[in-house]
Amino acid sequence: MRATTIHAPFDMRVEDVPEPLVQLPTDAVVRVLRACICGSDLWAYRGEAARKPGQRIGHEFLGIVEETGSEVTGVRTGDLVVAPFMWSDGVCDYCREGLTTSCVHGGFWGAVGYDGGQGEAVRVPFADGTLVGLPREAASDDRLLSALLTLSDVMGTGHHAALGAGAGKGATVAVVGDGAVGLCAVLAAKRLGAERIIALGRHETRTDIARRFGATDVVAARGEEAVAAVRELTRGQGAHAVVEAVGTEQSMRTAVEITRDGGAIGFVGVPHGSGTGLDLGVMFDRNIALRGGVAPVRAYIPELLPDILDGTIDPSPVFDLTVGLEGVPDGYKAMDERTALKVLVTNG
């Protein structure tokens, strides 16, 4: 079969690789219908996250179950399913507590020796704990498939950030970052009942989506100018709930400075270059809480899925470029050059 591999910085290839097989009785093989490229994939693409030459890549996909192991009971051949960006057994202490990203048997797609989502098929370990069934009729609805694909990562991650920040009824929320996760955090904050949502971003096409998702205000400035603008919008106090969806030192510093005393920051931006961006003394003095991290999206899918199916939320506009599998290298280039927000990959 064909799958995306990474060989060196900026060297992405779509190559022939062995077809996945059921190796353990808890496995399933899923034929991929839709996958996508994540902003976090770009750290490997740019050489800032180590990968072995020829390693598989991609951690967001949905598709049709093609084969199951003898102990799999939750899904059957022919089922349409979505996979969160990590597999998990569903039964360990962490999984039962909803922290599936800390599963004692869990792992990431594209890890050495495992399939990545940007390919024609994937072997799924612990299929019962990992995969979530979707209505079969969704397979013929392109828009709905795109919306459902966001459950594999960005919608659940945006939801995790909004929860960590304490977004809720009557809250003022500020979102630092106009990437797909930041935009989904806007949508999540709106869904949770936030009264005012301030989106911080400089790209008009993205902030237009933020407004569509529920942002009431947009701040295009950065650094101290952005802090001043948010404080002006909030009577000098800052926002109750702040989402940090970038991961840089500057973005975290901005998040702290625009948080209202007694407020909270939900951080989901993968940290890079942020070693000195957090002043615990400032946070202590102002009673600012910090929550977040790797989003346990598997735990959130059952809650978010019904709202996507009935149209209450539609995250599909985060995809603004579609490529076939052979076009994945071009998709990486487009996202790296910021000519695309998030690339959808179709397999038939």
Tab-separated table of C-alpha atoms in Angstrom, residues 47 68 179 198 235 274:
chain	number	residue	atom	x	y	z
A	47	GLY	CA	13.626	19.102	11.635
A	68	THR	CA	-10.507	-7.373	13.434
A	179	GLY	CA	-4.307	27.894	13.967
A	198	ILE	CA	-11.591	37.432	21.981
A	235	ARG	CA	-12.102	47.168	31.493
A	274	SER	CA	9.153	28.350	25.958
